[in-house]
Every structure is written in C-alpha cells, then in structure tokens.
Amino acid sequence: MSTGSGGGFQDPPAEVLAEAAAAFGLLATPARLHIVWALAQGESDVTGLAERVGGTLPSVSQHLTKLKLAGLVRSRREGRRQVYLVDDPDVVTVVRLMVGQLAAR
C-alpha cells in the first residue's frame, strides 16, 4: 500500500474500494437513500416504509431486497410481519453525516 499525500493515510486495497463503491452505488437512488435514512431512525415493516418514503409496496420491497442482498439492511420476523433494520451502524453514521451536511447548506 502506498502512503497518500493526505496526512499519511494508506490507500485501501482495490477490493475494499470496489466494495465501498458498490455500497455507495446502492445508495445512489433517492428512494433507497430515503429507505436507509428511515431505517436509521428505527426499524419498520415494508408498509410503514412505503408510507414514510411515498413509494409503492412492490417498489419499496424491491429496494429492500437489493439492500438486504448487499448486507446493508436485514430483516426479522415479528409474528406475520417482516421487520427491517439497518444491519451496519457505520452505514447509519455515513448516511446521517452525508444527509445532515447537505441539509445544513
């Protein structure tokens, strides 16, 4: 690894950069970013998420499937409901930081 000019930080391996790019790519749609933002505030089922983000049930469900496959969210059963939550607290931190900074402009 080479040392970058930005204060001595080492460049991450290419695999890590590719994984980060894929995660950011998944969050590059307003709908998915809104879903992750909503889940960062607390867990929810697909109906609650659809109401909150203004999406249809099938659309929100498809977005959740993609986010789940990428490991950004997970689900658990609560009776007959599937409840979704953000699987990685670092994702919550990044989303809150990014959205918060842009909202403060």
PDB file of N, CA and C in Angstrom:
ATOM      1  N   MET A   1       0.840  -1.186   0.000  1.00  0.00           N
ATOM      2  CA  MET A   1       0.000   0.000   0.000  1.00  0.00           C
ATOM      3  C   MET A   1       0.877   1.238   0.000  1.00  0.00           C
ATOM      4  N   SER A   2       0.435   2.219  -0.720  1.00  0.00           N
ATOM      5  CA  SER A   2       1.217   3.450  -0.769  1.00  0.00           C
ATOM      6  C   SER A   2       0.639   4.471   0.195  1.00  0.00           C
ATOM      7  N   THR A   3       1.501   5.343   0.642  1.00  0.00           N
ATOM      8  CA  THR A   3       1.062   6.417   1.517  1.00  0.00           C
ATOM      9  C   THR A   3       0.608   7.572   0.652  1.00  0.00           C
ATOM     10  N   GLY A   4      -0.629   8.011   0.860  1.00  0.00           N
ATOM     11  CA  GLY A   4      -1.154   9.134   0.094  1.00  0.00           C
ATOM     12  C   GLY A   4      -0.635  10.434   0.654  1.00  0.00           C
ATOM     13  N   SER A   5      -0.917  11.515  -0.039  1.00  0.00           N
ATOM     14  CA  SER A   5      -0.449  12.824   0.415  1.00  0.00           C
ATOM     15  C   SER A   5      -1.389  13.435   1.451  1.00  0.00           C
ATOM     16  N   GLY A   6      -2.480  12.748   1.783  1.00  0.00           N
ATOM     17  CA  GLY A   6      -3.478  13.302   2.697  1.00  0.00           C
ATOM     18  C   GLY A   6      -3.235  12.948   4.145  1.00  0.00           C
ATOM     19  N   GLY A   7      -2.103  13.320   4.702  1.00  0.00           N
ATOM     20  CA  GLY A   7      -1.877  13.138   6.125  1.00  0.00           C
ATOM     21  C   GLY A   7      -1.371  11.768   6.516  1.00  0.00           C
ATOM     22  N   GLY A   8      -0.787  11.032   5.607  1.00  0.00           N
ATOM     23  CA  GLY A   8      -0.190   9.760   5.964  1.00  0.00           C
ATOM     24  C   GLY A   8      -1.131   8.574   5.915  1.00  0.00           C
ATOM     25  N   PHE A   9      -2.358   8.739   5.458  1.00  0.00           N
ATOM     26  CA  PHE A   9      -3.261   7.601   5.339  1.00  0.00           C
ATOM     27  C   PHE A   9      -2.813   6.714   4.204  1.00  0.00           C
ATOM     28  N   GLN A  10      -2.932   5.417   4.413  1.00  0.00           N
ATOM     29  CA  GLN A  10      -2.585   4.479   3.355  1.00  0.00           C
ATOM     30  C   GLN A  10      -3.805   4.223   2.483  1.00  0.00           C
ATOM     31  N   ASP A  11      -3.542   4.017   1.203  1.00  0.00           N
ATOM     32  CA  ASP A  11      -4.630   3.707   0.286  1.00  0.00           C
ATOM     33  C   ASP A  11      -5.201   2.331   0.629  1.00  0.00           C
ATOM     34  N   PRO A  12      -6.518   2.205   0.623  1.00  0.00           N
ATOM     35  CA  PRO A  12      -7.116   0.893   0.897  1.00  0.00           C
ATOM     36  C   PRO A  12      -6.916  -0.039  -0.294  1.00  0.00           C
ATOM     37  N   PRO A  13      -7.008  -1.333  -0.060  1.00  0.00           N
ATOM     38  CA  PRO A  13      -6.893  -2.285  -1.170  1.00  0.00           C
ATOM     39  C   PRO A  13      -8.010  -2.071  -2.194  1.00  0.00           C
ATOM     40  N   ALA A  14      -7.752  -2.467  -3.416  1.00  0.00           N
ATOM     41  CA  ALA A  14      -8.718  -2.309  -4.504  1.00  0.00           C
ATOM     42  C   ALA A  14     -10.044  -2.990  -4.184  1.00  0.00           C
ATOM     43  N   GLU A  15      -9.991  -4.138  -3.496  1.00  0.00           N
ATOM     44  CA  GLU A  15     -11.220  -4.858  -3.163  1.00  0.00           C
ATOM     45  C   GLU A  15     -12.102  -4.030  -2.222  1.00  0.00           C
ATOM     46  N   VAL A  16     -11.477  -3.346  -1.295  1.00  0.00           N
ATOM     47  CA  VAL A  16     -12.228  -2.512  -0.349  1.00  0.00           C
ATOM     48  C   VAL A  16     -12.863  -1.331  -1.080  1.00  0.00           C
ATOM     49  N   LEU A  17     -12.107  -0.723  -1.984  1.00  0.00           N
ATOM     50  CA  LEU A  17     -12.659   0.387  -2.767  1.00  0.00           C
ATOM     51  C   LEU A  17     -13.830  -0.074  -3.629  1.00  0.00           C
ATOM     52  N   ALA A  18     -13.706  -1.267  -4.211  1.00  0.00           N
ATOM     53  CA  ALA A  18     -14.792  -1.803  -5.037  1.00  0.00           C
ATOM     54  C   ALA A  18     -16.036  -2.074  -4.193  1.00  0.00           C
ATOM     55  N   GLU A  19     -15.837  -2.608  -2.991  1.00  0.00           N
ATOM     56  CA  GLU A  19     -16.970  -2.878  -2.099  1.00  0.00           C
ATOM     57  C   GLU A  19     -17.641  -1.575  -1.657  1.00  0.00           C
ATOM     58  N   ALA A  20     -16.842  -0.570  -1.346  1.00  0.00           N
ATOM     59  CA  ALA A  20     -17.392   0.732  -0.948  1.00  0.00           C
ATOM     60  C   ALA A  20     -18.156   1.363  -2.110  1.00  0.00           C
ATOM     61  N   ALA A  21     -17.604   1.270  -3.312  1.00  0.00           N
ATOM     62  CA  ALA A  21     -18.275   1.830  -4.488  1.00  0.00           C
ATOM     63  C   ALA A  21     -19.614   1.141  -4.729  1.00  0.00           C
ATOM     64  N   ALA A  22     -19.654  -0.169  -4.530  1.00  0.00           N
ATOM     65  CA  ALA A  22     -20.910  -0.904  -4.705  1.00  0.00           C
ATOM     66  C   ALA A  22     -21.945  -0.456  -3.674  1.00  0.00           C
ATOM     67  N   ALA A  23     -21.512  -0.273  -2.430  1.00  0.00           N
ATOM     68  CA  ALA A  23     -22.431   0.177  -1.379  1.00  0.00           C
ATOM     69  C   ALA A  23     -22.939   1.581  -1.676  1.00  0.00           C
ATOM     70  N   PHE A  24     -22.030   2.480  -2.071  1.00  0.00           N
ATOM     71  CA  PHE A  24     -22.459   3.837  -2.419  1.00  0.00           C
ATOM     72  C   PHE A  24     -23.368   3.814  -3.646  1.00  0.00           C
ATOM     73  N   GLY A  25     -23.090   2.906  -4.578  1.00  0.00           N
ATOM     74  CA  GLY A  25     -23.935   2.776  -5.761  1.00  0.00           C
ATOM     75  C   GLY A  25     -25.363   2.405  -5.400  1.00  0.00           C
ATOM     76  N   LEU A  26     -25.507   1.507  -4.429  1.00  0.00           N
ATOM     77  CA  LEU A  26     -26.847   1.127  -3.982  1.00  0.00           C
ATOM     78  C   LEU A  26     -27.580   2.292  -3.332  1.00  0.00           C
ATOM     79  N   LEU A  27     -26.837   3.176  -2.710  1.00  0.00           N
ATOM     80  CA  LEU A  27     -27.448   4.331  -2.047  1.00  0.00           C
ATOM     81  C   LEU A  27     -27.590   5.527  -2.984  1.00  0.00           C
ATOM     82  N   ALA A  28     -27.263   5.333  -4.256  1.00  0.00           N
ATOM     83  CA  ALA A  28     -27.256   6.446  -5.207  1.00  0.00           C
ATOM     84  C   ALA A  28     -28.649   6.803  -5.728  1.00  0.00           C
ATOM     85  N   THR A  29     -29.661   6.050  -5.349  1.00  0.00           N
ATOM     86  CA  THR A  29     -31.020   6.425  -5.744  1.00  0.00           C
ATOM     87  C   THR A  29     -31.704   7.101  -4.555  1.00  0.00           C
ATOM     88  N   PRO A  30     -32.443   8.163  -4.799  1.00  0.00           N
ATOM     89  CA  PRO A  30     -33.126   8.841  -3.695  1.00  0.00           C
ATOM     90  C   PRO A  30     -34.037   7.906  -2.895  1.00  0.00           C
ATOM     91  N   ALA A  31     -34.701   6.976  -3.579  1.00  0.00           N
ATOM     92  CA  ALA A  31     -35.620   6.072  -2.879  1.00  0.00           C
ATOM     93  C   ALA A  31     -34.871   5.190  -1.880  1.00  0.00           C
ATOM     94  N   ARG A  32     -33.767   4.585  -2.304  1.00  0.00           N
ATOM     95  CA  ARG A  32     -33.010   3.713  -1.390  1.00  0.00           C
ATOM     96  C   ARG A  32     -32.367   4.510  -0.271  1.00  0.00           C
ATOM     97  N   LEU A  33     -31.871   5.678  -0.593  1.00  0.00           N
ATOM     98  CA  LEU A  33     -31.273   6.520   0.443  1.00  0.00           C
ATOM     99  C   LEU A  33     -32.334   6.912   1.477  1.00  0.00           C
ATOM    100  N   HIS A  34     -33.532   7.214   1.004  1.00  0.00           N
ATOM    101  CA  HIS A  34     -34.628   7.566   1.913  1.00  0.00           C
ATOM    102  C   HIS A  34     -35.002   6.369   2.793  1.00  0.00           C
ATOM    103  N   ILE A  35     -35.023   5.179   2.214  1.00  0.00           N
ATOM    104  CA  ILE A  35     -35.330   3.969   2.981  1.00  0.00           C
ATOM    105  C   ILE A  35     -34.287   3.747   4.066  1.00  0.00           C
ATOM    106  N   VAL A  36     -33.010   3.856   3.712  1.00  0.00           N
ATOM    107  CA  VAL A  36     -31.950   3.666   4.707  1.00  0.00           C
ATOM    108  C   VAL A  36     -32.027   4.765   5.765  1.00  0.00           C
ATOM    109  N   TRP A  37     -32.302   5.995   5.344  1.00  0.00           N
ATOM    110  CA  TRP A  37     -32.462   7.102   6.300  1.00  0.00           C
ATOM    111  C   TRP A  37     -33.593   6.779   7.287  1.00  0.00           C
ATOM    112  N   ALA A  38     -34.728   6.315   6.765  1.00  0.00           N
ATOM    113  CA  ALA A  38     -35.865   5.975   7.624  1.00  0.00           C
ATOM    114  C   ALA A  38     -35.506   4.840   8.580  1.00  0.00           C
ATOM    115  N   LEU A  39     -34.816   3.826   8.080  1.00  0.00           N
ATOM    116  CA  LEU A  39     -34.434   2.703   8.937  1.00  0.00           C
ATOM    117  C   LEU A  39     -33.363   3.100   9.946  1.00  0.00           C
ATOM    118  N   ALA A  40     -32.594   4.129   9.634  1.00  0.00           N
ATOM    119  CA  ALA A  40     -31.602   4.628  10.597  1.00  0.00           C
ATOM    120  C   ALA A  40     -32.296   5.240  11.810  1.00  0.00           C
ATOM    121  N   GLN A  41     -33.551   5.670  11.626  1.00  0.00           N
ATOM    122  CA  GLN A  41     -34.317   6.242  12.730  1.00  0.00           C
ATOM    123  C   GLN A  41     -34.988   5.155  13.568  1.00  0.00           C
ATOM    124  N   GLY A  42     -35.113   3.960  13.002  1.00  0.00           N
ATOM    125  CA  GLY A  42     -35.738   2.847  13.719  1.00  0.00           C
ATOM    126  C   GLY A  42     -36.278   1.817  12.749  1.00  0.00           C
ATOM    127  N   GLU A  43     -36.445   0.615  13.235  1.00  0.00           N
ATOM    128  CA  GLU A  43     -36.904  -0.465  12.363  1.00  0.00           C
ATOM    129  C   GLU A  43     -38.353  -0.257  11.941  1.00  0.00           C
ATOM    130  N   SER A  44     -38.715  -0.918  10.828  1.00  0.00           N
ATOM    131  CA  SER A  44     -40.054  -0.739  10.269  1.00  0.00           C
ATOM    132  C   SER A  44     -40.386  -1.910   9.359  1.00  0.00           C
ATOM    133  N   ASP A  45     -41.678  -2.117   9.127  1.00  0.00           N
ATOM    134  CA  ASP A  45     -42.080  -3.093   8.122  1.00  0.00           C
ATOM    135  C   ASP A  45     -42.228  -2.377   6.779  1.00  0.00           C
ATOM    136  N   VAL A  46     -42.458  -3.151   5.727  1.00  0.00           N
ATOM    137  CA  VAL A  46     -42.488  -2.577   4.379  1.00  0.00           C
ATOM    138  C   VAL A  46     -43.654  -1.597   4.218  1.00  0.00           C
ATOM    139  N   THR A  47     -44.779  -1.862   4.871  1.00  0.00           N
ATOM    140  CA  THR A  47     -45.923  -0.949   4.772  1.00  0.00           C
ATOM    141  C   THR A  47     -45.593   0.407   5.379  1.00  0.00           C
ATOM    142  N   GLY A  48     -44.990   0.400   6.556  1.00  0.00           N
ATOM    143  CA  GLY A  48     -44.595   1.655   7.201  1.00  0.00           C
ATOM    144  C   GLY A  48     -43.562   2.412   6.393  1.00  0.00           C
ATOM    145  N   LEU A  49     -42.616   1.671   5.810  1.00  0.00           N
ATOM    146  CA  LEU A  49     -41.598   2.324   4.977  1.00  0.00           C
ATOM    147  C   LEU A  49     -42.216   2.931   3.728  1.00  0.00           C
ATOM    148  N   ALA A  50     -43.116   2.193   3.084  1.00  0.00           N
ATOM    149  CA  ALA A  50     -43.758   2.707   1.867  1.00  0.00           C
ATOM    150  C   ALA A  50     -44.514   3.997   2.166  1.00  0.00           C
ATOM    151  N   GLU A  51     -45.215   4.027   3.294  1.00  0.00           N
ATOM    152  CA  GLU A  51     -45.934   5.247   3.673  1.00  0.00           C
ATOM    153  C   GLU A  51     -44.963   6.384   3.947  1.00  0.00           C
ATOM    154  N   ARG A  52     -43.881   6.081   4.631  1.00  0.00           N
ATOM    155  CA  ARG A  52     -42.933   7.131   5.013  1.00  0.00           C
ATOM    156  C   ARG A  52     -42.204   7.716   3.807  1.00  0.00           C
ATOM    157  N   VAL A  53     -41.777   6.850   2.883  1.00  0.00           N
ATOM    158  CA  VAL A  53     -40.980   7.344   1.752  1.00  0.00           C
ATOM    159  C   VAL A  53     -41.833   7.672   0.532  1.00  0.00           C
ATOM    160  N   GLY A  54     -43.133   7.401   0.611  1.00  0.00           N
ATOM    161  CA  GLY A  54     -44.021   7.728  -0.503  1.00  0.00           C
ATOM    162  C   GLY A  54     -43.871   6.800  -1.687  1.00  0.00           C
ATOM    163  N   GLY A  55     -43.521   5.553  -1.430  1.00  0.00           N
ATOM    164  CA  GLY A  55     -43.364   4.575  -2.504  1.00  0.00           C
ATOM    165  C   GLY A  55     -44.460   3.533  -2.463  1.00  0.00           C
ATOM    166  N   THR A  56     -44.543   2.754  -3.522  1.00  0.00           N
ATOM    167  CA  THR A  56     -45.497   1.648  -3.547  1.00  0.00           C
ATOM    168  C   THR A  56     -44.903   0.461  -2.802  1.00  0.00           C
ATOM    169  N   LEU A  57     -45.761  -0.434  -2.348  1.00  0.00           N
ATOM    170  CA  LEU A  57     -45.274  -1.631  -1.651  1.00  0.00           C
ATOM    171  C   LEU A  57     -44.319  -2.454  -2.519  1.00  0.00           C
ATOM    172  N   PRO A  58     -44.662  -2.738  -3.791  1.00  0.00           N
ATOM    173  CA  PRO A  58     -43.730  -3.524  -4.609  1.00  0.00           C
ATOM    174  C   PRO A  58     -42.380  -2.828  -4.813  1.00  0.00           C
ATOM    175  N   SER A  59     -42.411  -1.527  -5.028  1.00  0.00           N
ATOM    176  CA  SER A  59     -41.169  -0.779  -5.249  1.00  0.00           C
ATOM    177  C   SER A  59     -40.286  -0.789  -4.005  1.00  0.00           C
ATOM    178  N   VAL A  60     -40.869  -0.490  -2.853  1.00  0.00           N
ATOM    179  CA  VAL A  60     -40.097  -0.474  -1.607  1.00  0.00           C
ATOM    180  C   VAL A  60     -39.582  -1.872  -1.299  1.00  0.00           C
ATOM    181  N   SER A  61     -40.397  -2.880  -1.560  1.00  0.00           N
ATOM    182  CA  SER A  61     -39.983  -4.263  -1.334  1.00  0.00           C
ATOM    183  C   SER A  61     -38.782  -4.631  -2.203  1.00  0.00           C
ATOM    184  N   GLN A  62     -38.788  -4.201  -3.464  1.00  0.00           N
ATOM    185  CA  GLN A  62     -37.647  -4.464  -4.356  1.00  0.00           C
ATOM    186  C   GLN A  62     -36.391  -3.756  -3.868  1.00  0.00           C
ATOM    187  N   HIS A  63     -36.529  -2.520  -3.444  1.00  0.00           N
ATOM    188  CA  HIS A  63     -35.374  -1.789  -2.914  1.00  0.00           C
ATOM    189  C   HIS A  63     -34.822  -2.487  -1.672  1.00  0.00           C
ATOM    190  N   LEU A  64     -35.708  -2.938  -0.795  1.00  0.00           N
ATOM    191  CA  LEU A  64     -35.273  -3.637   0.419  1.00  0.00           C
ATOM    192  C   LEU A  64     -34.542  -4.934   0.081  1.00  0.00           C
ATOM    193  N   THR A  65     -35.018  -5.641  -0.932  1.00  0.00           N
ATOM    194  CA  THR A  65     -34.353  -6.877  -1.350  1.00  0.00           C
ATOM    195  C   THR A  65     -32.927  -6.588  -1.790  1.00  0.00           C
ATOM    196  N   LYS A  66     -32.735  -5.550  -2.586  1.00  0.00           N
ATOM    197  CA  LYS A  66     -31.383  -5.192  -3.042  1.00  0.00           C
ATOM    198  C   LYS A  66     -30.498  -4.769  -1.875  1.00  0.00           C
ATOM    199  N   LEU A  67     -31.038  -3.968  -0.976  1.00  0.00           N
ATOM    200  CA  LEU A  67     -30.268  -3.518   0.190  1.00  0.00           C
ATOM    201  C   LEU A  67     -29.928  -4.694   1.104  1.00  0.00           C
ATOM    202  N   LYS A  68     -30.850  -5.640   1.197  1.00  0.00           N
ATOM    203  CA  LYS A  68     -30.632  -6.820   2.031  1.00  0.00           C
ATOM    204  C   LYS A  68     -29.556  -7.720   1.417  1.00  0.00           C
ATOM    205  N   LEU A  69     -29.622  -7.942   0.113  1.00  0.00           N
ATOM    206  CA  LEU A  69     -28.612  -8.762  -0.564  1.00  0.00           C
ATOM    207  C   LEU A  69     -27.218  -8.167  -0.429  1.00  0.00           C
ATOM    208  N   ALA A  70     -27.139  -6.849  -0.369  1.00  0.00           N
ATOM    209  CA  ALA A  70     -25.849  -6.169  -0.225  1.00  0.00           C
ATOM    210  C   ALA A  70     -25.378  -6.135   1.224  1.00  0.00           C
ATOM    211  N   GLY A  71     -26.227  -6.576   2.146  1.00  0.00           N
ATOM    212  CA  GLY A  71     -25.843  -6.585   3.552  1.00  0.00           C
ATOM    213  C   GLY A  71     -26.000  -5.246   4.250  1.00  0.00           C
ATOM    214  N   LEU A  72     -26.714  -4.315   3.631  1.00  0.00           N
ATOM    215  CA  LEU A  72     -26.914  -3.003   4.253  1.00  0.00           C
ATOM    216  C   LEU A  72     -28.096  -2.992   5.212  1.00  0.00           C
ATOM    217  N   VAL A  73     -29.080  -3.844   4.949  1.00  0.00           N
ATOM    218  CA  VAL A  73     -30.202  -3.991   5.873  1.00  0.00           C
ATOM    219  C   VAL A  73     -30.434  -5.479   6.116  1.00  0.00           C
ATOM    220  N   ARG A  74     -31.149  -5.766   7.175  1.00  0.00           N
ATOM    221  CA  ARG A  74     -31.559  -7.147   7.442  1.00  0.00           C
ATOM    222  C   ARG A  74     -33.001  -7.123   7.917  1.00  0.00           C
ATOM    223  N   SER A  75     -33.585  -8.293   8.000  1.00  0.00           N
ATOM    224  CA  SER A  75     -34.972  -8.377   8.439  1.00  0.00           C
ATOM    225  C   SER A  75     -35.110  -9.474   9.483  1.00  0.00           C
ATOM    226  N   ARG A  76     -36.196  -9.368  10.222  1.00  0.00           N
ATOM    227  CA  ARG A  76     -36.539 -10.416  11.180  1.00  0.00           C
ATOM    228  C   ARG A  76     -38.053 -10.530  11.221  1.00  0.00           C
ATOM    229  N   ARG A  77     -38.518 -11.701  11.598  1.00  0.00           N
ATOM    230  CA  ARG A  77     -39.961 -11.940  11.700  1.00  0.00           C
ATOM    231  C   ARG A  77     -40.483 -11.446  13.033  1.00  0.00           C
ATOM    232  N   GLU A  78     -41.614 -10.801  12.953  1.00  0.00           N
ATOM    233  CA  GLU A  78     -42.340 -10.379  14.148  1.00  0.00           C
ATOM    234  C   GLU A  78     -43.785 -10.801  13.923  1.00  0.00           C
ATOM    235  N   GLY A  79     -44.111 -12.015  14.348  1.00  0.00           N
ATOM    236  CA  GLY A  79     -45.422 -12.566  14.023  1.00  0.00           C
ATOM    237  C   GLY A  79     -45.509 -12.823  12.532  1.00  0.00           C
ATOM    238  N   ARG A  80     -46.477 -12.194  11.880  1.00  0.00           N
ATOM    239  CA  ARG A  80     -46.624 -12.356  10.428  1.00  0.00           C
ATOM    240  C   ARG A  80     -45.908 -11.265   9.646  1.00  0.00           C
ATOM    241  N   ARG A  81     -45.351 -10.296  10.348  1.00  0.00           N
ATOM    242  CA  ARG A  81     -44.680  -9.172   9.679  1.00  0.00           C
ATOM    243  C   ARG A  81     -43.183  -9.423   9.540  1.00  0.00           C
ATOM    244  N   GLN A  82     -42.618  -8.885   8.497  1.00  0.00           N
ATOM    245  CA  GLN A  82     -41.175  -8.827   8.289  1.00  0.00           C
ATOM    246  C   GLN A  82     -40.754  -7.424   8.698  1.00  0.00           C
ATOM    247  N   VAL A  83     -39.874  -7.308   9.667  1.00  0.00           N
ATOM    248  CA  VAL A  83     -39.412  -6.007  10.144  1.00  0.00           C
ATOM    249  C   VAL A  83     -37.983  -5.804   9.659  1.00  0.00           C
ATOM    250  N   TYR A  84     -37.706  -4.629   9.103  1.00  0.00           N
ATOM    251  CA  TYR A  84     -36.391  -4.318   8.533  1.00  0.00           C
ATOM    252  C   TYR A  84     -35.629  -3.349   9.421  1.00  0.00           C
ATOM    253  N   LEU A  85     -34.306  -3.494   9.425  1.00  0.00           N
ATOM    254  CA  LEU A  85     -33.434  -2.603  10.169  1.00  0.00           C
ATOM    255  C   LEU A  85     -32.092  -2.514   9.466  1.00  0.00           C
ATOM    256  N   VAL A  86     -31.369  -1.435   9.724  1.00  0.00           N
ATOM    257  CA  VAL A  86     -30.034  -1.282   9.144  1.00  0.00           C
ATOM    258  C   VAL A  86     -29.113  -2.264   9.849  1.00  0.00           C
ATOM    259  N   ASP A  87     -28.361  -3.024   9.064  1.00  0.00           N
ATOM    260  CA  ASP A  87     -27.517  -4.083   9.615  1.00  0.00           C
ATOM    261  C   ASP A  87     -26.162  -3.584  10.095  1.00  0.00           C
ATOM    262  N   ASP A  88     -25.750  -2.421   9.630  1.00  0.00           N
ATOM    263  CA  ASP A  88     -24.403  -1.937   9.930  1.00  0.00           C
ATOM    264  C   ASP A  88     -24.477  -0.522  10.501  1.00  0.00           C
ATOM    265  N   PRO A  89     -24.081  -0.331  11.756  1.00  0.00           N
ATOM    266  CA  PRO A  89     -24.150   1.011  12.350  1.00  0.00           C
ATOM    267  C   PRO A  89     -23.276   2.034  11.626  1.00  0.00           C
ATOM    268  N   ASP A  90     -22.228   1.581  10.949  1.00  0.00           N
ATOM    269  CA  ASP A  90     -21.395   2.512  10.186  1.00  0.00           C
ATOM    270  C   ASP A  90     -22.153   3.092   8.999  1.00  0.00           C
ATOM    271  N   VAL A  91     -23.047   2.305   8.414  1.00  0.00           N
ATOM    272  CA  VAL A  91     -23.881   2.805   7.317  1.00  0.00           C
ATOM    273  C   VAL A  91     -24.779   3.923   7.837  1.00  0.00           C
ATOM    274  N   VAL A  92     -25.338   3.734   9.022  1.00  0.00           N
ATOM    275  CA  VAL A  92     -26.170   4.771   9.646  1.00  0.00           C
ATOM    276  C   VAL A  92     -25.356   6.046   9.824  1.00  0.00           C
ATOM    277  N   THR A  93     -24.136   5.910  10.316  1.00  0.00           N
ATOM    278  CA  THR A  93     -23.269   7.071  10.542  1.00  0.00           C
ATOM    279  C   THR A  93     -22.999   7.814   9.242  1.00  0.00           C
ATOM    280  N   VAL A  94     -22.646   7.084   8.193  1.00  0.00           N
ATOM    281  CA  VAL A  94     -22.320   7.709   6.903  1.00  0.00           C
ATOM    282  C   VAL A  94     -23.544   8.411   6.325  1.00  0.00           C
ATOM    283  N   VAL A  95     -24.697   7.749   6.354  1.00  0.00           N
ATOM    284  CA  VAL A  95     -25.916   8.339   5.786  1.00  0.00           C
ATOM    285  C   VAL A  95     -26.321   9.582   6.574  1.00  0.00           C
ATOM    286  N   ARG A  96     -26.293   9.489   7.893  1.00  0.00           N
ATOM    287  CA  ARG A  96     -26.653  10.663   8.710  1.00  0.00           C
ATOM    288  C   ARG A  96     -25.693  11.817   8.475  1.00  0.00           C
ATOM    289  N   LEU A  97     -24.415  11.527   8.370  1.00  0.00           N
ATOM    290  CA  LEU A  97     -23.416  12.566   8.137  1.00  0.00           C
ATOM    291  C   LEU A  97     -23.629  13.231   6.779  1.00  0.00           C
ATOM    292  N   MET A  98     -23.791  12.417   5.746  1.00  0.00           N
ATOM    293  CA  MET A  98     -23.946  12.951   4.397  1.00  0.00           C
ATOM    294  C   MET A  98     -25.216  13.785   4.271  1.00  0.00           C
ATOM    295  N   VAL A  99     -26.334  13.232   4.701  1.00  0.00           N
ATOM    296  CA  VAL A  99     -27.608  13.942   4.579  1.00  0.00           C
ATOM    297  C   VAL A  99     -27.615  15.178   5.474  1.00  0.00           C
ATOM    298  N   GLY A 100     -27.076  15.052   6.669  1.00  0.00           N
ATOM    299  CA  GLY A 100     -27.019  16.188   7.587  1.00  0.00           C
ATOM    300  C   GLY A 100     -26.193  17.337   7.045  1.00  0.00           C
ATOM    301  N   GLN A 101     -25.053  17.019   6.453  1.00  0.00           N
ATOM    302  CA  GLN A 101     -24.193  18.060   5.884  1.00  0.00           C
ATOM    303  C   GLN A 101     -24.878  18.760   4.716  1.00  0.00           C
ATOM    304  N   LEU A 102     -25.528  17.984   3.866  1.00  0.00           N
ATOM    305  CA  LEU A 102     -26.211  18.582   2.716  1.00  0.00           C
ATOM    306  C   LEU A 102     -27.421  19.408   3.153  1.00  0.00           C
ATOM    307  N   ALA A 103     -28.128  18.952   4.170  1.00  0.00           N
ATOM    308  CA  ALA A 103     -29.294  19.695   4.663  1.00  0.00           C
ATOM    309  C   ALA A 103     -28.888  21.009   5.316  1.00  0.00           C
ATOM    310  N   ALA A 104     -27.666  21.064   5.859  1.00  0.00           N
ATOM    311  CA  ALA A 104     -27.193  22.272   6.546  1.00  0.00           C
ATOM    312  C   ALA A 104     -26.703  23.346   5.582  1.00  0.00           C
ATOM    313  N   ARG A 105     -26.579  23.028   4.317  1.00  0.00           N
ATOM    314  CA  ARG A 105     -26.077  24.005   3.333  1.00  0.00           C
ATOM    315  C   ARG A 105     -27.062  25.107   3.081  1.00  0.00           C
TER     316      ARG A 105
END
